[in-house]
mmCIF file of C-alpha atoms and ligand atoms in Angstrom:
data_model
loop_
_atom_site.group_PDB
_atom_site.id
_atom_site.type_symbol
_atom_site.label_atom_id
_atom_site.label_comp_id
_atom_site.label_asym_id
_atom_site.label_seq_id
_atom_site.Cartn_x
_atom_site.Cartn_y
_atom_site.Cartn_z
ATOM 1 C CA MET A 17 -221.289 134.367 5.747
ATOM 2 C CA ASP A 18 -218.660 132.474 7.952
ATOM 3 C CA ARG A 19 -220.061 129.420 9.834
ATOM 4 C CA ARG A 20 -220.313 130.988 13.220
ATOM 5 C CA THR A 21 -222.470 133.986 11.644
ATOM 6 C CA PHE A 22 -224.654 131.041 10.065
ATOM 7 C CA VAL A 23 -225.254 129.062 13.074
ATOM 8 C CA LEU A 24 -226.299 132.666 14.786
ATOM 9 C CA ALA A 25 -228.484 133.401 11.995
ATOM 10 C CA LEU A 26 -230.106 130.154 12.509
ATOM 11 C CA ALA A 27 -230.531 130.421 16.112
ATOM 12 C CA ALA A 28 -232.274 133.894 15.548
ATOM 13 C CA ALA A 29 -234.593 133.087 12.804
ATOM 14 C CA PRO A 30 -237.612 131.602 14.577
ATOM 15 C CA PHE A 31 -237.665 134.728 17.053
ATOM 16 C CA CYS A 32 -238.042 137.074 13.843
ATOM 17 C CA ALA A 33 -240.257 134.863 12.401
ATOM 18 C CA HIS A 34 -242.611 134.952 15.629
ATOM 19 C CA ALA A 35 -241.780 138.902 15.951
ATOM 20 C CA GLN A 36 -243.301 139.603 12.294
ATOM 21 C CA PRO A 37 -246.825 137.835 11.776
ATOM 22 C CA LYS A 38 -247.388 136.734 8.541
ATOM 23 C CA ARG A 39 -250.417 138.683 6.952
ATOM 24 C CA THR A 40 -252.490 138.353 3.516
ATOM 25 C CA MET A 41 -253.641 141.242 1.377
ATOM 26 C CA LYS A 42 -256.647 140.343 2.905
ATOM 27 C CA ASP A 43 -255.574 141.128 6.487
ATOM 28 C CA ILE A 44 -254.387 144.479 4.733
ATOM 29 C CA ASP A 45 -257.627 145.241 3.484
ATOM 30 C CA ALA A 46 -259.290 144.899 6.659
ATOM 31 C CA LEU A 47 -256.602 146.626 8.696
ATOM 32 C CA GLN A 48 -257.133 149.517 6.069
ATOM 33 C CA LYS A 49 -261.053 149.511 6.467
ATOM 34 C CA SER A 50 -261.055 149.470 10.164
ATOM 35 C CA TRP A 51 -258.882 152.227 10.685
ATOM 36 C CA LYS A 52 -261.375 154.100 12.865
ATOM 37 C CA THR A 53 -261.532 151.488 15.572
ATOM 38 C CA PHE A 54 -257.985 153.024 16.641
ATOM 39 C CA LEU A 55 -259.505 156.520 17.400
ATOM 40 C CA PRO A 56 -260.431 157.346 20.640
ATOM 41 C CA ALA A 57 -264.381 157.316 21.515
ATOM 42 C CA GLY A 58 -265.951 160.558 20.398
ATOM 43 C CA ALA A 59 -262.883 161.954 18.658
ATOM 44 C CA SER A 60 -263.488 164.167 15.390
ATOM 45 C CA VAL A 61 -261.151 164.311 12.622
ATOM 46 C CA PRO A 62 -260.842 165.905 9.658
ATOM 47 C CA SER A 63 -261.216 164.220 6.322
ATOM 48 C CA PRO A 64 -258.864 164.315 3.233
ATOM 49 C CA ALA A 65 -262.108 166.321 1.486
ATOM 50 C CA GLU A 66 -261.692 169.245 3.669
ATOM 51 C CA PRO A 67 -258.477 170.827 2.078
ATOM 52 C CA LEU A 68 -256.203 172.874 4.550
ATOM 53 C CA LYS A 69 -254.505 175.714 2.915
ATOM 54 C CA LEU A 70 -252.583 178.527 4.904
ATOM 55 C CA SER A 71 -249.725 180.878 4.090
ATOM 56 C CA LYS A 72 -246.105 180.378 4.904
ATOM 57 C CA ASP A 73 -246.642 182.809 7.728
ATOM 58 C CA GLU A 74 -249.486 181.046 9.016
ATOM 59 C CA TRP A 75 -247.567 177.431 8.585
ATOM 60 C CA LYS A 76 -244.355 179.073 10.453
ATOM 61 C CA LYS A 77 -246.890 180.220 13.415
ATOM 62 C CA ARG A 78 -248.891 176.693 13.466
ATOM 63 C CA LEU A 79 -245.888 174.378 13.879
ATOM 64 C CA PRO A 80 -242.832 174.157 15.581
ATOM 65 C CA GLY A 81 -239.430 174.883 13.622
ATOM 66 C CA GLU A 82 -238.527 171.439 12.926
ATOM 67 C CA SER A 83 -242.060 170.136 11.893
ATOM 68 C CA TYR A 84 -242.101 173.230 9.489
ATOM 69 C CA LYS A 85 -238.803 172.452 7.868
ATOM 70 C CA VAL A 86 -239.934 168.764 7.113
ATOM 71 C CA LEU A 87 -244.048 169.416 6.440
ATOM 72 C CA ARG A 88 -243.434 172.473 4.331
ATOM 73 C CA GLU A 89 -240.015 172.598 3.205
ATOM 74 C CA GLU A 90 -239.119 168.885 2.301
ATOM 75 C CA GLY A 91 -236.672 168.437 5.281
ATOM 76 C CA THR A 92 -235.534 165.006 6.788
ATOM 77 C CA GLU A 93 -234.998 164.582 10.272
ATOM 78 C CA ARG A 94 -232.275 163.113 11.741
ATOM 79 C CA ALA A 95 -232.213 159.265 12.209
ATOM 80 C CA GLY A 96 -233.302 157.879 15.352
ATOM 81 C CA THR A 97 -234.397 161.190 17.033
ATOM 82 C CA SER A 98 -238.066 160.610 16.956
ATOM 83 C CA PRO A 99 -239.618 159.507 20.214
ATOM 84 C CA LEU A 100 -242.177 157.981 17.911
ATOM 85 C CA ASN A 101 -239.851 155.311 16.888
ATOM 86 C CA ASP A 102 -240.256 153.671 20.379
ATOM 87 C CA GLU A 103 -244.156 154.305 20.491
ATOM 88 C CA LYS A 104 -246.003 150.992 20.874
ATOM 89 C CA ARG A 105 -249.425 151.962 21.941
ATOM 90 C CA ALA A 106 -252.660 151.451 20.277
ATOM 91 C CA GLY A 107 -253.883 154.514 18.338
ATOM 92 C CA ILE A 108 -253.753 156.923 15.360
ATOM 93 C CA TYR A 109 -250.798 158.631 13.395
ATOM 94 C CA ALA A 110 -252.235 162.230 12.239
ATOM 95 C CA CYS A 111 -250.574 164.649 10.178
ATOM 96 C CA ALA A 112 -248.649 167.120 12.458
ATOM 97 C CA GLY A 113 -249.959 170.055 10.053
ATOM 98 C CA CYS A 114 -253.425 169.318 9.692
ATOM 99 C CA GLY A 115 -254.699 166.412 11.976
ATOM 100 C CA LEU A 116 -255.408 164.071 9.260
ATOM 101 C CA PRO A 117 -255.276 160.390 10.332
ATOM 102 C CA VAL A 118 -253.025 158.733 8.098
ATOM 103 C CA PHE A 119 -251.691 155.398 9.823
ATOM 104 C CA THR A 120 -252.695 153.333 12.576
ATOM 105 C CA SER A 121 -250.559 151.662 15.243
ATOM 106 C CA GLU A 122 -251.401 148.186 13.762
ATOM 107 C CA MET A 123 -249.716 149.325 10.185
ATOM 108 C CA LYS A 124 -246.515 150.257 11.945
ATOM 109 C CA TYR A 125 -243.145 147.926 12.354
ATOM 110 C CA GLU A 126 -239.718 148.142 13.050
ATOM 111 C CA SER A 127 -237.697 148.813 10.223
ATOM 112 C CA GLY A 128 -234.201 149.602 11.929
ATOM 113 C CA THR A 129 -233.837 152.677 10.035
ATOM 114 C CA GLY A 130 -234.357 155.152 12.825
ATOM 115 C CA TRP A 131 -237.556 156.612 11.235
ATOM 116 C CA PRO A 132 -241.179 155.693 11.948
ATOM 117 C CA SER A 133 -242.122 153.063 9.497
ATOM 118 C CA PHE A 134 -245.289 151.843 8.485
ATOM 119 C CA PHE A 135 -245.985 148.823 5.632
ATOM 120 C CA THR A 136 -249.262 150.344 4.525
ATOM 121 C CA THR A 137 -251.595 153.816 5.195
ATOM 122 C CA ILE A 138 -255.359 154.780 5.829
ATOM 123 C CA PRO A 139 -256.743 154.825 2.279
ATOM 124 C CA GLY A 140 -256.674 157.622 0.360
ATOM 125 C CA VAL A 141 -254.579 160.255 2.526
ATOM 126 C CA PHE A 142 -251.635 160.751 0.658
ATOM 127 C CA ASP A 143 -250.713 162.185 -2.719
ATOM 128 C CA MET A 144 -247.342 160.846 -4.734
ATOM 129 C CA LYS A 145 -245.174 163.554 -6.010
ATOM 130 C CA LYS A 146 -246.026 163.739 -9.558
ATOM 131 C CA ASP A 147 -242.857 164.115 -11.112
ATOM 132 C CA PHE A 148 -241.878 160.367 -10.830
ATOM 133 C CA TYR A 149 -242.639 158.086 -13.431
ATOM 134 C CA LEU A 150 -241.996 155.169 -11.369
ATOM 135 C CA ILE A 151 -243.430 154.788 -7.927
ATOM 136 C CA TYR A 152 -240.537 152.644 -6.795
ATOM 137 C CA PRO A 153 -238.109 152.414 -5.651
ATOM 138 C CA ARG A 154 -237.953 156.034 -3.912
ATOM 139 C CA SER A 155 -241.167 158.322 -4.300
ATOM 140 C CA GLU A 156 -242.096 161.276 -2.102
ATOM 141 C CA TYR A 157 -245.703 161.544 -0.551
ATOM 142 C CA HIS A 158 -247.282 164.329 0.706
ATOM 143 C CA CYS A 159 -250.600 164.878 2.883
ATOM 144 C CA LYS A 160 -253.836 164.984 0.693
ATOM 145 C CA ARG A 161 -255.504 167.570 2.887
ATOM 146 C CA CYS A 162 -252.638 169.961 3.566
ATOM 147 C CA GLY A 163 -250.121 169.245 1.133
ATOM 148 C CA GLY A 164 -247.251 168.489 4.075
ATOM 149 C CA HIS A 165 -244.605 166.530 2.908
ATOM 150 C CA HIS A 166 -243.891 163.435 5.224
ATOM 151 C CA GLY A 167 -241.539 160.971 3.617
ATOM 152 C CA HIS A 168 -240.358 158.416 1.229
ATOM 153 C CA VAL A 169 -241.911 155.193 0.187
ATOM 154 C CA PHE A 170 -239.750 152.234 -0.759
ATOM 155 C CA ASP A 171 -240.276 148.471 -2.036
ATOM 156 C CA ASP A 172 -238.417 146.761 0.789
ATOM 157 C CA GLY A 173 -240.991 146.424 3.525
ATOM 158 C CA PRO A 174 -242.636 143.436 4.835
ATOM 159 C CA PRO A 175 -244.756 141.208 2.821
ATOM 160 C CA PRO A 176 -247.527 140.873 1.734
ATOM 161 C CA THR A 177 -247.273 144.642 0.872
ATOM 162 C CA ASN A 178 -243.653 144.813 0.768
ATOM 163 C CA GLN A 179 -243.784 148.605 1.456
ATOM 164 C CA ARG A 180 -241.936 150.927 3.826
ATOM 165 C CA TRP A 181 -243.480 154.235 4.234
ATOM 166 C CA CYS A 182 -240.518 155.750 5.800
ATOM 167 C CA ASN A 183 -242.134 159.115 7.626
ATOM 168 C CA ASN A 184 -240.415 161.662 9.497
ATOM 169 C CA GLY A 185 -241.760 161.272 13.225
ATOM 170 C CA VAL A 186 -241.912 165.248 13.389
ATOM 171 C CA ALA A 187 -244.774 165.069 10.572
ATOM 172 C CA LEU A 188 -246.901 163.211 12.785
ATOM 173 C CA LYS A 189 -248.853 163.382 16.054
ATOM 174 C CA PHE A 190 -249.984 160.498 17.868
ATOM 175 C CA ILE A 191 -253.229 160.024 19.122
ATOM 176 C CA PRO A 192 -253.612 157.068 21.775
ATOM 177 C CA LYS A 193 -256.678 155.179 21.342
ATOM 178 C CA ASP A 194 -257.173 155.158 25.387
ATOM 179 C CA GLY A 195 -257.313 158.686 25.301
ATOM 180 C CA SER A 196 -254.002 159.087 27.536
ATOM 181 C CA LYS A 197 -251.555 161.928 26.582
ATOM 182 C CA ALA A 198 -249.818 161.610 23.420
HETATM 183 ZN ZN1 LIG B 1 -251.842 167.320 6.714
#
């Protein structure tokens, strides 16, 4: 780091600290427990305990091409292409395959990667791919209800979880809390 970069870094530091609120594990626990408060009034959503199993043809009919490729064939969308990167409203991110709520807007953060990123999840909604011995640094996760591939989790997220759930935008469907159009 040269002198100029160092001075710039110092100048930027207070702003960055402000942009990322400091959370404790207790806050994360509260965020996970209160996820239903992010649903629009009267919304009914499925639970991980009601599995959705469809044939390949049925999935093809149900999902747009790009979502099918990611969810059912473990593809990855091009970075920076998802409109959900800029989604800032309060609400729920649900699986685009089966509607299972997987994240809330409060769990989202700007990772700078070009994919919607989250530092934790709604509890019990993902299965990790079994053939990894270690969960980190890179582990693939799937929707517990429909088995759809969503993304990978890394250990370079913000504290206190240090998790970065790097999710394909096309695997998600945003449900705004105020009931407006997604
Ligand atoms: Zn699903």
